[in-house]
CSV table of C-alpha atoms in Angstrom, one decimal:
chain,number,residue,atom,x,y,z
A,5,MET,CA,14.7,-6.4,-0.6
A,6,ASN,CA,10.9,-5.8,-0.5
A,7,CYS,CA,9.2,-8.0,2.1
A,8,THR,CA,5.9,-7.8,0.3
A,9,GLU,CA,7.3,-10.1,-2.4
A,10,ASP,CA,5.7,-13.5,-2.3
A,11,LYS,CA,9.0,-15.3,-2.5
A,12,PHE,CA,10.0,-13.6,0.7
A,13,TYR,CA,7.6,-16.0,2.4
A,14,ASP,CA,7.6,-18.7,-0.2
A,15,SER,CA,7.4,-22.4,0.6
A,16,SER,CA,7.4,-25.6,-1.4
A,17,ALA,CA,4.2,-26.9,-3.0
A,18,PHE,CA,4.4,-30.1,-1.0
A,19,THR,CA,3.6,-28.2,2.2
A,20,SER,CA,0.0,-27.5,1.1
A,21,THR,CA,-0.6,-31.2,0.4
A,22,TYR,CA,1.2,-32.0,3.7
A,23,PHE,CA,-1.3,-29.9,5.7
A,24,VAL,CA,-4.3,-31.2,3.8
A,25,VAL,CA,-3.3,-34.8,4.5
A,26,ILE,CA,-2.2,-34.3,8.1
A,27,TYR,CA,-5.1,-32.1,9.2
A,28,SER,CA,-7.7,-34.4,7.5
A,29,LEU,CA,-6.3,-37.4,9.3
A,30,LEU,CA,-6.2,-35.6,12.6
A,31,PHE,CA,-9.8,-34.6,12.2
A,32,ILE,CA,-10.9,-38.1,11.2
A,33,ILE,CA,-9.0,-39.8,14.0
A,34,GLY,CA,-8.9,-37.1,16.6
A,35,LEU,CA,-12.6,-36.2,16.8
A,36,PRO,CA,-14.0,-39.6,17.7
A,37,GLU,CA,-10.9,-40.4,19.8
A,38,ASN,CA,-11.3,-37.3,21.9
A,39,ILE,CA,-15.0,-37.6,22.2
A,40,ALA,CA,-14.5,-41.2,23.5
A,41,ALA,CA,-11.9,-39.9,26.0
A,42,CYS,CA,-14.3,-37.2,27.1
A,43,PHE,CA,-17.1,-39.7,27.7
A,44,TYR,CA,-14.7,-42.0,29.6
A,45,LEU,CA,-13.5,-39.2,31.8
A,46,LEU,CA,-17.0,-38.1,32.7
A,47,TYR,CA,-18.1,-41.8,33.2
A,48,ASN,CA,-15.0,-42.3,35.5
A,49,THR,CA,-15.7,-39.1,37.4
A,50,ALA,CA,-19.3,-40.1,38.0
A,51,ASN,CA,-18.3,-43.5,39.3
A,52,LYS,CA,-15.1,-42.6,41.3
A,53,GLY,CA,-15.4,-38.9,42.0
A,54,LEU,CA,-13.6,-35.9,40.8
A,55,THR,CA,-9.8,-35.5,41.4
A,56,GLU,CA,-7.3,-32.8,40.6
A,57,VAL,CA,-5.7,-34.9,37.8
A,58,LYS,CA,-9.1,-35.6,36.2
A,59,ILE,CA,-9.8,-31.9,36.1
A,60,TYR,CA,-6.6,-31.4,34.1
A,61,MET,CA,-7.4,-34.4,31.8
A,62,ILE,CA,-10.9,-33.2,31.1
A,63,ASN,CA,-9.7,-29.7,30.2
A,64,LEU,CA,-6.9,-31.1,28.1
A,65,THR,CA,-9.5,-33.1,26.1
A,66,LEU,CA,-11.7,-29.9,25.7
A,67,ALA,CA,-8.6,-28.0,24.4
A,68,ASP,CA,-7.9,-30.7,21.9
A,69,LEU,CA,-11.5,-30.9,20.7
A,70,MET,CA,-11.6,-27.1,20.4
A,71,PHE,CA,-8.7,-27.3,18.0
A,72,ILE,CA,-9.9,-30.4,16.1
A,73,VAL,CA,-13.4,-29.2,15.2
A,74,PHE,CA,-12.0,-26.2,13.3
A,75,LEU,CA,-9.4,-28.2,11.3
A,76,PRO,CA,-11.7,-28.4,8.2
A,77,PHE,CA,-11.3,-24.7,7.7
A,78,TRP,CA,-7.5,-25.1,7.5
A,79,VAL,CA,-7.9,-28.0,5.2
A,80,ASP,CA,-10.0,-25.8,2.9
A,81,TYR,CA,-7.4,-23.1,3.1
A,82,TYR,CA,-4.5,-25.3,2.0
A,83,ASN,CA,-6.6,-27.3,-0.4
A,84,ASN,CA,-7.4,-24.0,-2.2
A,85,GLY,CA,-3.8,-23.0,-2.8
A,86,ARG,CA,-3.3,-21.3,0.6
A,87,ASN,CA,-6.2,-18.9,-0.2
A,88,TRP,CA,-8.2,-17.7,2.9
A,89,ARG,CA,-11.9,-17.5,1.8
A,90,LEU,CA,-13.3,-16.3,5.1
A,91,SER,CA,-13.1,-13.0,6.9
A,92,ASP,CA,-10.1,-11.4,8.6
A,93,SER,CA,-11.8,-11.9,12.0
A,94,ALA,CA,-12.2,-15.6,11.2
A,95,CYS,CA,-8.5,-15.9,10.4
A,96,GLY,CA,-7.7,-14.1,13.7
A,97,PHE,CA,-10.1,-16.3,15.7
A,98,LEU,CA,-8.8,-19.6,14.3
A,99,GLY,CA,-5.2,-18.5,14.6
A,100,SER,CA,-5.8,-17.6,18.3
A,101,LEU,CA,-7.4,-21.0,18.9
A,102,PHE,CA,-4.2,-22.6,17.6
A,103,TYR,CA,-2.1,-20.7,20.2
A,104,ILE,CA,-4.7,-21.3,23.0
A,105,ASN,CA,-4.7,-25.0,22.3
A,106,THR,CA,-0.9,-25.2,22.1
A,107,TYR,CA,-0.1,-23.5,25.4
A,108,SER,CA,-3.1,-24.7,27.4
A,109,THR,CA,-2.1,-28.3,26.3
A,110,LEU,CA,1.5,-27.7,27.4
A,111,CYS,CA,0.3,-26.5,30.8
A,112,PHE,CA,-2.2,-29.3,31.4
A,113,LEU,CA,0.3,-32.0,30.3
A,114,THR,CA,2.9,-30.5,32.7
A,115,LEU,CA,0.3,-30.4,35.5
A,116,ILE,CA,-0.6,-34.1,34.8
A,117,SER,CA,3.1,-35.0,35.0
A,118,PHE,CA,3.5,-33.1,38.3
A,119,THR,CA,0.4,-34.7,39.9
A,120,ARG,CA,1.9,-38.1,38.9
A,121,TYR,CA,5.2,-37.1,40.6
A,122,LEU,CA,3.3,-36.2,43.7
A,123,ALA,CA,1.5,-39.6,43.6
A,124,VAL,CA,4.9,-41.3,43.6
A,125,SER,CA,6.7,-39.1,46.1
A,126,ARG,CA,3.8,-38.6,48.5
A,127,PRO,CA,1.3,-41.4,47.8
A,128,LEU,CA,-0.5,-41.4,51.1
A,129,LYS,CA,-1.0,-37.7,51.3
A,130,THR,CA,-2.0,-37.5,47.6
A,131,ALA,CA,-4.5,-40.3,48.0
A,132,GLN,CA,-6.1,-38.7,51.1
A,133,SER,CA,-6.4,-35.2,49.5
A,134,LYS,CA,-8.1,-34.8,46.2
A,135,GLN,CA,-7.2,-31.1,45.9
A,136,VAL,CA,-10.2,-30.5,43.7
A,137,VAL,CA,-10.3,-26.8,44.6
A,138,ARG,CA,-6.7,-26.3,43.7
A,139,GLY,CA,-7.3,-28.0,40.3
A,140,ILE,CA,-10.2,-25.7,39.5
A,141,ILE,CA,-8.3,-22.6,40.5
A,142,VAL,CA,-5.2,-23.6,38.5
A,143,THR,CA,-7.4,-24.5,35.5
A,144,ALA,CA,-9.1,-21.2,35.6
A,145,VAL,CA,-5.8,-19.4,35.7
A,146,ILE,CA,-4.5,-21.3,32.7
A,147,TRP,CA,-7.6,-20.6,30.6
A,148,THR,CA,-7.6,-16.9,31.6
A,149,GLY,CA,-3.9,-16.6,30.8
A,150,THR,CA,-4.0,-18.4,27.4
A,151,VAL,CA,-7.3,-16.7,26.2
A,152,GLY,CA,-6.2,-13.3,27.6
A,153,SER,CA,-2.9,-13.5,25.8
A,154,SER,CA,-4.7,-14.2,22.5
A,155,ILE,CA,-7.0,-11.2,22.7
A,156,ASN,CA,-4.5,-9.1,20.9
A,157,THR,CA,-4.6,-11.6,18.0
A,158,LEU,CA,-8.3,-11.1,17.7
A,159,ILE,CA,-8.1,-7.3,17.9
A,160,THR,CA,-5.5,-7.2,15.2
A,161,SER,CA,-7.0,-9.8,12.9
A,162,SER,CA,-6.4,-7.7,9.8
A,163,ASN,CA,-2.7,-7.8,10.4
A,164,HIS,CA,-2.7,-11.6,9.9
A,165,THR,CA,-4.1,-11.7,6.4
A,166,ASN,CA,-2.2,-10.6,3.3
A,167,ARG,CA,-3.2,-10.4,-0.4
A,168,ARG,CA,-0.5,-12.0,-2.6
A,169,THR,CA,0.4,-11.0,-6.1
A,170,ASN,CA,-1.9,-13.8,-7.5
A,171,ASN,CA,-4.8,-12.3,-5.4
A,172,ASN,CA,-4.8,-15.3,-3.0
A,173,ILE,CA,-5.2,-14.2,0.6
A,174,SER,CA,-2.8,-15.7,3.1
A,175,CYS,CA,-3.7,-16.3,6.8
A,176,PHE,CA,-1.0,-16.3,9.5
A,177,GLU,CA,1.8,-16.7,6.9
A,178,HIS,CA,3.0,-13.1,6.5
A,179,TYR,CA,4.6,-10.9,9.3
A,180,CYS,CA,5.7,-8.1,7.0
A,181,SER,CA,5.6,-4.7,8.7
A,182,LYS,CA,7.7,-1.5,8.2
A,183,ASN,CA,6.8,-0.4,11.7
A,184,GLU,CA,9.8,-1.2,13.9
A,185,SER,CA,7.8,-1.3,17.1
A,186,VAL,CA,5.3,-3.8,15.6
A,187,ARG,CA,8.2,-6.1,14.6
A,188,ILE,CA,9.9,-5.8,18.0
A,189,GLY,CA,6.5,-6.6,19.7
A,190,LEU,CA,6.0,-9.7,17.5
A,191,LEU,CA,9.6,-10.9,18.3
A,192,ALA,CA,9.0,-10.3,22.0
A,193,ILE,CA,5.7,-12.3,21.9
A,194,HIS,CA,7.3,-15.3,20.2
A,195,SER,CA,10.3,-15.2,22.5
A,196,ILE,CA,8.0,-15.4,25.5
A,197,MET,CA,6.2,-18.4,23.9
A,198,VAL,CA,9.5,-20.2,23.4
A,199,LEU,CA,10.7,-19.4,26.9
A,200,THR,CA,7.3,-20.6,28.3
A,201,PHE,CA,7.8,-23.9,26.5
A,202,ALA,CA,11.4,-24.3,27.8
A,203,ALA,CA,10.2,-23.7,31.4
A,204,LEU,CA,7.4,-26.2,31.1
A,205,PHE,CA,9.6,-28.8,29.3
A,206,GLY,CA,12.1,-28.4,32.1
A,207,VAL,CA,9.4,-29.2,34.7
A,208,VAL,CA,8.4,-32.3,32.9
A,209,ILE,CA,12.0,-33.5,32.6
A,210,ALA,CA,12.5,-32.8,36.3
A,211,ASN,CA,9.4,-34.7,37.2
A,212,TYR,CA,10.5,-37.8,35.3
A,213,ILE,CA,14.0,-37.8,36.7
A,214,LEU,CA,12.7,-37.4,40.2
A,215,ILE,CA,10.2,-40.3,39.7
A,216,LEU,CA,12.9,-42.5,38.3
A,217,ARG,CA,15.1,-41.6,41.3
A,218,LYS,CA,12.3,-42.5,43.7
A,219,LEU,CA,11.6,-45.8,42.0
A,220,LEU,CA,15.3,-46.8,42.0
A,221,ILE,CA,15.5,-46.1,45.8
A,222,GLU,CA,12.4,-48.2,46.4
A,223,LYS,CA,13.1,-51.3,44.4
A,224,VAL,CA,11.7,-53.6,47.0
A,225,ALA,CA,8.6,-51.5,47.4
A,226,LEU,CA,7.8,-51.9,43.7
A,227,ARG,CA,6.8,-55.5,44.3
A,228,LEU,CA,3.9,-54.4,46.4
A,229,PRO,CA,0.5,-53.3,44.9
A,230,GLN,CA,1.4,-49.7,45.5
A,231,GLY,CA,4.5,-50.2,43.5
A,232,LYS,CA,2.4,-50.9,40.4
A,233,LEU,CA,0.7,-47.6,40.7
A,234,LYS,CA,4.1,-45.9,40.9
A,235,LYS,CA,5.3,-47.6,37.8
A,236,ARG,CA,2.1,-46.7,35.9
A,237,ALA,CA,2.7,-43.1,37.0
A,238,SER,CA,6.2,-43.2,35.7
A,239,ARG,CA,5.0,-44.5,32.4
A,240,MET,CA,2.5,-41.7,32.1
A,241,VAL,CA,5.1,-39.1,32.7
A,242,LEU,CA,7.4,-40.8,30.2
A,243,MET,CA,4.6,-40.6,27.6
A,244,VAL,CA,4.1,-36.9,28.4
A,245,LEU,CA,7.9,-36.4,27.9
A,246,VAL,CA,7.7,-38.3,24.5
A,247,ILE,CA,4.8,-36.0,23.3
A,248,TYR,CA,6.9,-32.9,24.3
A,249,ILE,CA,9.9,-34.2,22.4
A,250,LEU,CA,8.0,-35.5,19.4
A,251,CYS,CA,5.4,-32.8,18.9
A,252,PHE,CA,6.4,-29.6,20.6
A,253,LEU,CA,10.2,-29.5,20.7
A,254,PRO,CA,10.9,-29.4,16.9
A,255,TYR,CA,8.5,-26.5,16.5
A,256,HIS,CA,9.9,-24.4,19.3
A,257,LEU,CA,13.5,-25.1,18.2
A,258,THR,CA,12.7,-23.5,14.8
A,259,GLN,CA,10.1,-20.9,15.9
A,260,LEU,CA,12.5,-18.1,17.0
A,261,PRO,CA,14.9,-18.4,14.0
A,262,TRP,CA,11.9,-18.5,11.6
A,263,VAL,CA,10.4,-15.3,13.2
A,264,LEU,CA,13.8,-13.6,13.0
A,265,LEU,CA,13.9,-14.5,9.3
A,266,VAL,CA,10.4,-13.4,8.3
A,267,LEU,CA,10.6,-10.2,10.3
A,268,ASN,CA,14.0,-9.6,8.6
A,269,PHE,CA,16.0,-9.3,11.8
A,270,TRP,CA,18.0,-12.1,10.3
A,271,LYS,CA,18.7,-10.7,6.9
A,272,SER,CA,19.2,-13.0,4.0
A,273,ASP,CA,18.7,-12.4,0.3
A,274,ASN,CA,19.0,-16.2,-0.4
A,275,PHE,CA,15.4,-17.0,-1.3
A,276,SER,CA,16.2,-20.8,-1.5
A,277,PHE,CA,17.3,-20.7,2.1
A,278,ARG,CA,14.2,-18.8,3.1
A,279,LYS,CA,12.0,-21.3,1.3
A,280,GLY,CA,13.8,-24.3,2.9
A,281,PHE,CA,13.4,-22.8,6.4
A,282,ASN,CA,9.7,-22.1,5.7
A,283,ASP,CA,9.3,-25.7,4.7
A,284,LEU,CA,11.0,-26.9,7.9
A,285,HIS,CA,8.8,-24.6,10.0
A,286,HIS,CA,5.7,-26.0,8.3
A,287,VAL,CA,6.7,-29.6,8.9
A,288,THR,CA,7.3,-28.9,12.6
A,289,LEU,CA,3.9,-27.1,12.7
A,290,GLY,CA,2.2,-30.3,11.5
A,291,LEU,CA,4.1,-32.4,14.0
A,292,MET,CA,3.0,-30.2,16.8
A,293,SER,CA,-0.7,-30.6,15.7
A,294,MET,CA,-0.3,-34.4,16.2
A,295,ASN,CA,-0.5,-33.9,20.0
A,296,CYS,CA,-4.3,-33.8,19.8
A,297,VAL,CA,-4.4,-37.5,18.8
A,298,LEU,CA,-1.6,-38.6,21.2
A,299,ASP,CA,-2.9,-36.9,24.3
A,300,PRO,CA,-5.8,-39.3,24.9
A,301,ILE,CA,-3.4,-42.3,24.6
A,302,VAL,CA,-1.4,-40.9,27.5
A,303,TYR,CA,-4.2,-40.4,30.1
A,304,CYS,CA,-6.9,-42.7,28.9
A,305,PHE,CA,-6.2,-45.5,26.4
A,306,LEU,CA,-3.2,-46.9,28.3
A,307,THR,CA,-5.0,-47.2,31.7
A,308,GLU,CA,-6.6,-50.3,33.1
A,309,ASP,CA,-9.8,-48.3,33.9
A,310,PHE,CA,-10.2,-47.3,30.3
A,311,LYS,CA,-9.8,-50.9,29.1
A,312,GLN,CA,-12.4,-52.0,31.7
A,313,TYR,CA,-14.7,-49.1,30.5
A,314,LEU,CA,-14.3,-50.1,26.9
A,315,SER,CA,-15.0,-53.8,27.7
A,316,GLU,CA,-18.2,-52.8,29.5
A,317,LEU,CA,-19.2,-50.5,26.7
A,318,MET,CA,-18.6,-53.2,24.1
A,319,GLY,CA,-20.6,-55.6,26.3
A,320,CYS,CA,-23.5,-53.2,26.4
A,321,LEU,CA,-23.4,-52.8,22.6
A,322,ARG,CA,-23.4,-56.6,22.1
A,323,ASN,CA,-26.4,-57.0,24.4
A,324,ILE,CA,-28.2,-54.3,22.5
A,325,CYS,CA,-27.5,-56.0,19.2
A,326,VAL,CA,-28.6,-59.4,20.6
A,327,LEU,CA,-31.8,-57.9,21.9
A,328,LYS,CA,-32.6,-56.3,18.6
A,329,ASN,CA,-31.9,-59.5,16.7
A,330,ARG,CA,-34.2,-61.4,19.1
A,331,GLN,CA,-37.0,-58.9,18.6
A,332,LYS,CA,-36.5,-59.0,14.8
A,333,SER,CA,-36.6,-62.8,14.9
A,334,GLN,CA,-39.8,-62.8,17.0
A,335,THR,CA,-41.4,-60.3,14.6
A,336,MET,CA,-40.6,-62.5,11.6
A,337,HIS,CA,-42.1,-65.6,13.2
A,338,SER,CA,-45.2,-64.0,14.5
């Protein structure tokens, strides 16, 4: 079997429409949503000071924005019959941004859940120590790690584009290579990504279990004001867990089998099976992208502080509208 055949990587026509729709919606909803979240976090930091968890939230918002602003390029790609009309380096750059966003998001969500666990298990110590320096150092390590691991993608940009038999150029959809070392290297990279997800997912699950255990032990304490903070922390970690399960788990369950299939380590001459598995992989890829609109709901939109901020903002806008209407009325009567 020749892996350069288009049907080796074939997928159903609905997947292009699927990506056009989902990426368009994510851009329309996610851009204003994440900008609003960013303004809120900066406003909250200016009024209440910087903390470790706010550092992670701000960087998570920036990671989501970095992914969202480039979605129109992917919409154009799928809308034009999966034809990449930009340069090879642009394909490598946008593909690397996808991986940077995915794994920096996973890291920051895990750190948010861990800080919420600390807030429940050691509330006094956590409240007294903001750990801003630790947050900055850990954030720098995450960005250095995710960006550094994507440099190879930028260097080998030409390997991620491929001209099909209909002269359309694919981007990040073909892994064909006769070089055994290249294929083994790609398999190793994707295996590391799946293992990284599994480790981070395990930490989030452990955090939620430990928080629940703590809350069950302190049933009486939950009636106190501090108990409300602990319950809010548990809800936030639960939402992080939901995002992991809904967005990231399906993709990482299919990722390794899909890579084995397209690299031909898992040999199959059944093109219908290959097409079905490609379709499944694309669906999970779209689900994973949805995290960029769910993240702000976790750390901003469900909090009392954000509701208060939104109320104050709406109040200011109403006052501005009233003032403009008065000025307009005075001008008309003068």
